[in-house]
Tab-separated table of C-alpha atoms in Angstrom:
chain	number	residue	atom	x	y	z
A	1	UNK	CA	138.754	76.539	109.103
A	2	UNK	CA	137.645	73.157	110.391
A	3	UNK	CA	138.951	69.827	109.130
A	4	UNK	CA	136.612	67.024	110.164
A	5	UNK	CA	137.464	63.329	110.397
A	6	UNK	CA	134.709	60.717	110.317
A	7	UNK	CA	134.820	57.178	111.651
A	8	UNK	CA	135.008	54.620	108.856
A	9	UNK	CA	132.394	51.920	108.383
A	10	UNK	CA	133.417	48.302	109.080
A	11	UNK	CA	135.320	46.423	107.776
A	12	UNK	CA	137.569	49.481	107.205
A	13	UNK	CA	139.837	49.881	110.240
A	14	UNK	CA	142.002	52.834	109.207
A	15	UNK	CA	141.473	56.470	110.156
A	16	UNK	CA	142.237	59.541	108.020
A	17	UNK	CA	144.333	61.384	110.608
A	18	UNK	CA	146.532	60.179	113.460
A	19	UNK	CA	147.319	62.367	116.491
A	20	UNK	CA	150.813	63.416	115.365
A	21	UNK	CA	149.405	64.749	112.084
A	22	UNK	CA	146.584	66.485	113.950
A	23	UNK	CA	149.240	68.345	115.926
A	24	UNK	CA	150.942	69.407	112.671
A	25	UNK	CA	147.644	70.691	111.247
A	26	UNK	CA	146.888	72.637	114.427
A	27	UNK	CA	150.257	74.370	113.991
A	28	UNK	CA	149.021	75.371	110.520
A	29	UNK	CA	146.217	77.340	112.229
A	30	UNK	CA	143.599	74.720	111.387
A	31	UNK	CA	140.906	73.467	113.773
A	32	UNK	CA	140.512	69.678	113.734
A	33	UNK	CA	137.342	67.868	114.780
A	34	UNK	CA	137.387	64.079	115.188
A	35	UNK	CA	134.289	61.926	115.395
A	36	UNK	CA	134.160	60.112	118.702
A	37	UNK	CA	135.852	56.714	118.402
A	38	UNK	CA	137.173	57.405	114.885
A	39	UNK	CA	140.652	56.174	115.753
A	40	UNK	CA	139.605	53.236	117.896
A	41	UNK	CA	140.100	50.477	115.315
A	42	UNK	CA	143.524	51.947	114.503
A	43	UNK	CA	144.416	52.010	118.224
A	44	UNK	CA	144.370	55.794	118.586
A	45	UNK	CA	142.243	56.889	121.538
A	46	UNK	CA	140.022	59.962	121.712
A	47	UNK	CA	142.284	61.261	124.492
A	48	UNK	CA	145.330	61.026	122.224
A	49	UNK	CA	143.565	63.280	119.726
A	50	UNK	CA	142.555	65.745	122.418
A	51	UNK	CA	146.169	65.855	123.634
A	52	UNK	CA	147.252	66.630	120.065
A	53	UNK	CA	144.883	69.611	119.916
A	54	UNK	CA	141.764	68.133	118.284
A	55	UNK	CA	138.189	68.367	119.502
A	56	UNK	CA	136.096	65.184	119.716
A	57	UNK	CA	132.543	65.601	118.390
A	58	UNK	CA	129.668	63.403	117.283
A	59	UNK	CA	129.260	62.522	113.596
A	60	UNK	CA	126.516	65.051	112.906
A	61	UNK	CA	128.539	67.911	114.363
A	62	UNK	CA	131.531	66.952	112.225
A	63	UNK	CA	129.464	66.653	109.039
A	64	UNK	CA	127.569	69.909	109.530
A	65	UNK	CA	130.577	72.071	110.409
A	66	UNK	CA	133.666	70.733	108.622
A	67	UNK	CA	135.028	72.799	105.752
A	68	UNK	CA	137.171	69.828	104.708
A	69	UNK	CA	135.651	66.420	105.450
A	70	UNK	CA	138.069	63.495	105.530
A	71	UNK	CA	137.104	59.884	104.961
A	72	UNK	CA	139.110	57.025	103.490
A	73	UNK	CA	136.374	55.374	101.431
A	74	UNK	CA	133.284	56.803	99.761
A	75	UNK	CA	130.991	54.760	102.009
A	76	UNK	CA	130.372	57.521	104.536
A	77	UNK	CA	131.417	60.602	102.574
A	78	UNK	CA	128.805	63.118	101.503
A	79	UNK	CA	126.042	64.574	103.699
A	80	UNK	CA	128.406	67.453	104.430
A	81	UNK	CA	127.635	71.159	104.668
A	82	UNK	CA	127.146	73.154	101.490
A	83	UNK	CA	130.409	73.973	99.731
A	84	UNK	CA	132.486	71.507	101.741
A	85	UNK	CA	135.602	69.813	100.425
A	86	UNK	CA	135.518	65.997	100.467
A	87	UNK	CA	138.853	64.206	100.534
A	88	UNK	CA	139.563	60.476	100.448
A	89	UNK	CA	140.192	57.440	98.232
A	90	UNK	CA	137.008	57.453	96.182
A	91	UNK	CA	137.924	55.477	93.031
A	92	UNK	CA	136.138	57.993	90.776
A	93	UNK	CA	136.704	56.005	87.579
A	94	UNK	CA	134.657	53.169	89.070
A	95	UNK	CA	132.106	55.429	90.781
A	96	UNK	CA	131.385	58.221	88.276
A	97	UNK	CA	127.727	58.525	89.301
A	98	UNK	CA	128.768	59.092	92.917
A	99	UNK	CA	131.113	61.846	91.761
A	100	UNK	CA	128.307	63.450	89.751
A	101	UNK	CA	125.987	63.340	92.760
A	102	UNK	CA	128.585	65.094	94.911
A	103	UNK	CA	129.198	67.659	92.176
A	104	UNK	CA	125.455	68.319	91.968
A	105	UNK	CA	125.471	68.880	95.744
A	106	UNK	CA	128.117	71.554	95.348
A	107	UNK	CA	131.008	69.699	96.957
A	108	UNK	CA	134.630	70.061	95.896
A	109	UNK	CA	135.977	66.508	95.691
A	110	UNK	CA	139.622	65.474	95.914
A	111	UNK	CA	140.200	61.772	95.327
A	112	UNK	CA	143.719	61.039	96.501
A	113	UNK	CA	144.033	57.880	94.398
A	114	UNK	CA	144.217	60.159	91.339
A	115	UNK	CA	147.225	62.181	92.498
A	116	UNK	CA	149.662	62.440	89.561
A	117	UNK	CA	152.413	59.898	90.128
A	118	UNK	CA	155.297	62.337	89.757
A	119	UNK	CA	158.441	62.856	91.829
A	120	UNK	CA	156.968	65.972	93.433
A	121	UNK	CA	153.827	64.102	94.453
A	122	UNK	CA	155.550	61.082	96.002
A	123	UNK	CA	154.995	62.256	99.566
A	124	UNK	CA	151.247	62.508	98.834
A	125	UNK	CA	150.882	59.248	96.907
A	126	UNK	CA	148.365	57.227	98.908
A	127	UNK	CA	148.387	54.396	96.384
A	128	UNK	CA	152.098	53.838	96.943
A	129	UNK	CA	152.004	54.161	100.723
A	130	UNK	CA	149.141	51.678	101.003
A	131	UNK	CA	150.396	49.330	98.270
A	132	UNK	CA	153.672	49.001	100.156
A	133	UNK	CA	151.737	47.556	103.086
A	134	UNK	CA	149.588	45.393	100.803
A	135	UNK	CA	152.649	43.761	99.253
A	136	UNK	CA	154.127	43.035	102.671
A	137	UNK	CA	150.912	41.633	104.122
A	138	UNK	CA	150.182	39.553	100.992
A	139	UNK	CA	153.329	37.533	101.615
A	140	UNK	CA	152.606	37.138	105.321
A	141	UNK	CA	149.072	36.015	104.478
A	142	UNK	CA	150.495	33.509	102.015
A	143	UNK	CA	152.945	32.223	104.618
A	144	UNK	CA	150.158	31.598	107.132
A	145	UNK	CA	147.835	29.966	104.592
A	146	UNK	CA	150.379	27.887	102.654
A	147	UNK	CA	150.495	24.219	103.596
A	148	UNK	CA	154.297	24.035	103.540
A	149	UNK	CA	157.343	25.978	104.752
A	150	UNK	CA	158.676	29.089	103.025
A	151	UNK	CA	162.431	28.611	103.678
A	152	UNK	CA	164.624	25.631	102.894
A	153	UNK	CA	165.108	23.541	106.029
A	154	UNK	CA	167.671	20.830	106.591
A	155	UNK	CA	166.781	18.670	109.572
A	156	UNK	CA	167.622	15.235	110.954
A	157	UNK	CA	164.260	14.099	109.609
A	158	UNK	CA	165.059	15.250	106.080
A	159	UNK	CA	165.313	18.349	103.923
A	160	UNK	CA	162.483	20.717	102.997
A	161	UNK	CA	162.894	22.652	99.714
A	162	UNK	CA	162.124	26.387	99.712
A	163	UNK	CA	158.762	27.651	98.460
A	164	UNK	CA	158.692	28.932	94.894
A	165	UNK	CA	156.917	32.298	94.701
A	166	UNK	CA	155.812	33.976	91.467
A	167	UNK	CA	154.919	37.675	91.727
A	168	UNK	CA	152.988	39.278	88.877
A	169	UNK	CA	153.676	43.001	88.777
A	170	UNK	CA	156.770	44.797	90.066
A	171	UNK	CA	155.213	48.047	91.187
A	172	UNK	CA	155.323	49.207	94.800
A	173	UNK	CA	153.271	46.258	96.075
A	174	UNK	CA	155.154	43.736	93.971
A	175	UNK	CA	158.609	44.918	94.997
A	176	UNK	CA	157.668	44.894	98.682
A	177	UNK	CA	156.291	41.378	98.187
A	178	UNK	CA	159.621	40.345	96.623
A	179	UNK	CA	161.614	41.735	99.543
A	180	UNK	CA	159.349	40.111	102.132
A	181	UNK	CA	159.257	36.707	100.410
A	182	UNK	CA	163.038	36.720	100.090
A	183	UNK	CA	163.410	37.534	103.804
A	184	UNK	CA	161.259	34.504	104.560
A	185	UNK	CA	163.564	32.311	102.483
A	186	UNK	CA	161.480	31.728	99.356
A	187	UNK	CA	162.821	31.446	95.814
A	188	UNK	CA	161.160	34.315	93.945
A	189	UNK	CA	160.408	34.972	90.286
A	190	UNK	CA	158.814	38.196	89.032
A	191	UNK	CA	156.915	38.984	85.864
A	192	UNK	CA	156.299	42.554	84.694
A	193	UNK	CA	155.678	44.100	81.278
A	194	UNK	CA	158.188	46.884	82.049
A	195	UNK	CA	161.779	45.827	81.326
A	196	UNK	CA	162.928	48.900	83.279
A	197	UNK	CA	162.102	47.206	86.596
A	198	UNK	CA	164.394	44.251	85.918
A	199	UNK	CA	167.320	45.745	87.826
A	200	UNK	CA	165.163	46.532	90.861
A	201	UNK	CA	163.822	42.982	90.906
A	202	UNK	CA	167.272	41.425	90.599
A	203	UNK	CA	168.710	43.728	93.281
A	204	UNK	CA	166.224	42.182	95.711
A	205	UNK	CA	167.439	38.697	94.897
A	206	UNK	CA	164.628	37.591	92.590
A	207	UNK	CA	164.656	36.318	89.013
A	208	UNK	CA	163.005	38.498	86.366
A	209	UNK	CA	160.802	36.721	83.820
A	210	UNK	CA	160.960	38.517	80.484
A	211	UNK	CA	158.558	38.487	77.548
A	212	UNK	CA	159.710	40.422	74.503
A	213	UNK	CA	157.516	42.915	72.682
A	214	UNK	CA	155.728	44.648	75.570
A	215	UNK	CA	154.084	48.044	75.041
A	216	UNK	CA	155.889	50.839	76.878
A	217	UNK	CA	154.462	51.182	80.404
A	218	UNK	CA	157.130	53.568	81.710
A	219	UNK	CA	154.682	56.490	81.839
A	220	UNK	CA	151.736	54.590	83.318
A	221	UNK	CA	152.465	55.672	86.883
A	222	UNK	CA	153.289	52.194	88.143
A	223	UNK	CA	150.230	50.589	86.547
A	224	UNK	CA	149.941	47.977	83.851
A	225	UNK	CA	148.952	49.055	80.328
A	226	UNK	CA	146.947	47.229	77.711
A	227	UNK	CA	149.074	45.043	75.445
A	228	UNK	CA	148.779	43.753	71.881
A	229	UNK	CA	147.067	40.403	71.244
A	230	UNK	CA	150.360	38.877	70.095
A	231	UNK	CA	152.119	39.954	73.265
A	232	UNK	CA	149.217	38.779	75.426
A	233	UNK	CA	149.491	35.304	73.907
A	234	UNK	CA	153.248	35.130	74.506
A	235	UNK	CA	152.690	36.505	78.005
A	236	UNK	CA	150.057	33.877	78.739
A	237	UNK	CA	152.347	31.054	77.618
A	238	UNK	CA	155.267	32.346	79.681
A	239	UNK	CA	153.171	32.868	82.812
A	240	UNK	CA	151.650	29.390	82.418
A	241	UNK	CA	155.115	27.890	82.166
A	242	UNK	CA	156.186	29.480	85.450
A	243	UNK	CA	152.822	29.209	87.240
A	244	UNK	CA	152.752	25.408	86.997
A	245	UNK	CA	156.073	25.284	88.856
A	246	UNK	CA	155.089	27.827	91.519
A	247	UNK	CA	153.821	27.109	95.012
A	248	UNK	CA	152.541	30.651	95.618
A	249	UNK	CA	151.471	33.355	93.181
A	250	UNK	CA	150.901	36.974	94.243
A	251	UNK	CA	149.156	39.144	91.660
A	252	UNK	CA	149.151	42.953	91.724
A	253	UNK	CA	148.423	44.179	88.171
A	254	UNK	CA	145.800	46.895	87.692
A	255	UNK	CA	144.894	49.342	84.914
A	256	UNK	CA	143.444	52.727	85.980
A	257	UNK	CA	139.701	52.912	85.410
A	258	UNK	CA	139.477	49.467	83.855
A	259	UNK	CA	139.011	45.892	84.933
A	260	UNK	CA	142.235	44.262	86.112
A	261	UNK	CA	143.900	42.178	83.380
A	262	UNK	CA	143.404	38.405	83.565
A	263	UNK	CA	146.883	36.925	83.907
A	264	UNK	CA	146.036	33.552	85.456
A	265	UNK	CA	143.403	31.508	83.629
A	266	UNK	CA	141.325	28.655	84.977
A	267	UNK	CA	143.432	26.251	82.895
A	268	UNK	CA	146.625	27.552	84.514
A	269	UNK	CA	145.141	27.082	87.973
A	270	UNK	CA	144.166	23.529	87.124
A	271	UNK	CA	147.762	22.906	86.068
A	272	UNK	CA	149.141	24.003	89.466
A	273	UNK	CA	149.847	21.406	92.099
A	274	UNK	CA	147.426	20.746	94.940
A	275	UNK	CA	148.158	22.903	97.966
A	276	UNK	CA	149.306	25.868	95.870
A	277	UNK	CA	148.072	29.330	96.757
A	278	UNK	CA	147.213	32.552	94.925
A	279	UNK	CA	146.908	35.927	96.685
A	280	UNK	CA	145.164	38.392	94.350
A	281	UNK	CA	145.437	41.955	95.636
A	282	UNK	CA	143.897	43.341	92.433
A	283	UNK	CA	140.571	41.758	93.371
A	284	UNK	CA	138.790	45.090	93.943
A	285	UNK	CA	138.866	45.694	90.161
A	286	UNK	CA	137.991	42.135	89.200
A	287	UNK	CA	141.246	40.366	89.963
A	288	UNK	CA	144.072	38.917	87.893
A	289	UNK	CA	142.668	35.372	87.810
A	290	UNK	CA	139.513	34.060	86.193
A	291	UNK	CA	138.338	32.641	89.514
A	292	UNK	CA	139.048	35.560	91.878
A	293	UNK	CA	136.203	36.865	94.023
A	294	UNK	CA	136.844	40.041	96.003
A	295	UNK	CA	137.116	39.522	99.767
A	296	UNK	CA	136.530	35.797	99.357
A	297	UNK	CA	138.534	32.567	99.433
A	298	UNK	CA	137.911	30.250	96.489
A	299	UNK	CA	139.114	26.630	96.339
A	300	UNK	CA	139.549	25.070	92.909
A	301	UNK	CA	141.205	21.773	92.087
A	302	UNK	CA	143.253	21.902	95.298
A	303	UNK	CA	144.427	25.487	94.707
A	304	UNK	CA	143.392	28.300	97.079
A	305	UNK	CA	142.633	31.714	95.528
A	306	UNK	CA	142.378	34.560	98.048
A	307	UNK	CA	140.955	37.820	96.737
A	308	UNK	CA	141.935	40.498	99.236
A	309	UNK	CA	141.999	44.169	98.299
A	310	UNK	CA	141.896	45.394	101.900
A	311	UNK	CA	145.287	44.262	103.162
A	312	UNK	CA	146.386	47.749	104.333
A	313	UNK	CA	143.448	47.734	106.758
A	314	UNK	CA	144.982	44.680	108.449
A	315	UNK	CA	147.836	46.919	109.639
A	316	UNK	CA	145.655	49.886	110.632
A	317	UNK	CA	148.000	51.772	112.967
A	318	UNK	CA	150.855	52.122	110.475
A	319	UNK	CA	148.593	52.286	107.417
A	320	UNK	CA	146.715	55.199	109.015
A	321	UNK	CA	149.970	56.896	109.952
A	322	UNK	CA	151.272	56.759	106.376
A	323	UNK	CA	147.918	57.755	104.907
A	324	UNK	CA	147.567	60.733	107.228
A	325	UNK	CA	151.084	61.908	106.304
A	326	UNK	CA	149.933	61.805	102.673
A	327	UNK	CA	146.900	63.886	103.692
A	328	UNK	CA	149.111	66.405	105.516
A	329	UNK	CA	151.449	66.863	102.570
A	330	UNK	CA	148.567	67.336	100.141
A	331	UNK	CA	146.795	69.703	102.540
A	332	UNK	CA	149.793	72.030	102.453
A	333	UNK	CA	148.956	72.670	98.784
A	334	UNK	CA	145.390	73.810	99.492
A	335	UNK	CA	145.697	75.512	102.896
A	336	UNK	CA	147.469	78.871	103.250
A	337	UNK	CA	149.533	80.197	106.165
A	338	UNK	CA	146.430	81.657	107.798
A	339	UNK	CA	144.830	78.208	107.911
A	340	UNK	CA	142.275	79.017	105.212
A	341	UNK	CA	141.333	77.075	102.099
A	342	UNK	CA	143.251	78.215	99.019
A	343	UNK	CA	142.546	76.154	95.895
A	344	UNK	CA	145.215	76.831	93.295
A	345	UNK	CA	144.175	74.957	90.178
A	346	UNK	CA	147.326	76.147	88.416
A	347	UNK	CA	149.125	73.523	90.509
A	348	UNK	CA	149.235	70.281	88.503
A	349	UNK	CA	148.807	68.132	91.637
A	350	UNK	CA	145.765	70.067	92.870
A	351	UNK	CA	144.240	70.059	89.401
A	352	UNK	CA	145.006	66.386	88.761
A	353	UNK	CA	143.483	65.279	92.063
A	354	UNK	CA	140.294	67.342	91.871
A	355	UNK	CA	137.267	65.445	90.579
A	356	UNK	CA	134.464	67.946	91.161
A	357	UNK	CA	134.309	71.699	91.790
A	358	UNK	CA	131.769	74.498	91.484
A	359	UNK	CA	128.901	72.134	90.723
A	360	UNK	CA	130.497	70.147	87.914
A	361	UNK	CA	132.890	67.272	87.200
A	362	UNK	CA	136.282	68.767	86.330
A	363	UNK	CA	138.220	65.535	85.788
A	364	UNK	CA	138.353	64.718	82.064
A	365	UNK	CA	138.476	60.939	82.510
A	366	UNK	CA	135.456	60.895	84.812
A	367	UNK	CA	133.597	63.175	82.392
A	368	UNK	CA	134.366	60.781	79.540
A	369	UNK	CA	133.044	57.862	81.574
A	370	UNK	CA	129.847	59.746	82.356
A	371	UNK	CA	129.290	60.312	78.638
A	372	UNK	CA	129.728	56.581	77.963
A	373	UNK	CA	127.542	55.282	80.796
A	374	UNK	CA	125.026	58.098	80.590
């Protein structure tokens, strides 16, 4: 069986497999073909893949021969041989028509962003591995863009107070952002609708901002959940109270298959002091502020709003390494000891990650969306 890896389209800089994971797959009796230059933007040379046991081919050879075709985004997936397996981060709940097209073409589609967020699936959880990097890089981006220092400084010329950072969402990205901001010397506050994360937040040295009456989000797999109107109003007031005192806000809240919740309104932004900064890493699904634009920098009333949903791609070597380990661990569920494809849909992880198979959409949520949008 051949696993093929395609080069991603710019601005994506990551690659689906790194050489060390190629070597592990070869030991599983799998043949790996890499498109020429696929690892270049992640700083993995063609020679490093050859040394690991892969064969370097052109894109057409990879597409026409691969039994499993790996991409990260949906941009260059498809156009594979009949019956191929497509695997990547395809955001099926936002691209249901794309999923239907691939189903119609007879592809089996595994979208790794839909892996059930269970203990058993942690080693395959691409959302967590990439969100960890996003949270880290969001703080570093804020530190380079912010017009003042992060830490408190006491100098002969006077004292500089520490930056006040507000982080909205204490999932994987949010907690990494807390840890990184604290290392840089900032005073950090965290808001999350899940009281259960309070201890984690406080253990990292941050203050937890509580709003009573939140709907239970403990089973939402690290995502936000929709809240009642009464809670949303109390939440808005509490966030506004803390936002006006913050120098930097990092927002991370997303709801699967839906637009990201608006947590920072235009009025709140106008109440922040000039020079303040917002990093919105939920921008790919609309963003957590009313003014966010994905992959753009917006200036409003002296406040900078950076919508950046591609932060993992700014650390491509390590992001690719973590992503490819996720791929390897998932592959062990669908490849047998002889190196052949073995799709066991009795496995809850395999079933939960599969979007299309045997010419039809098999994911219930994507099917429901198709019925709504026609």
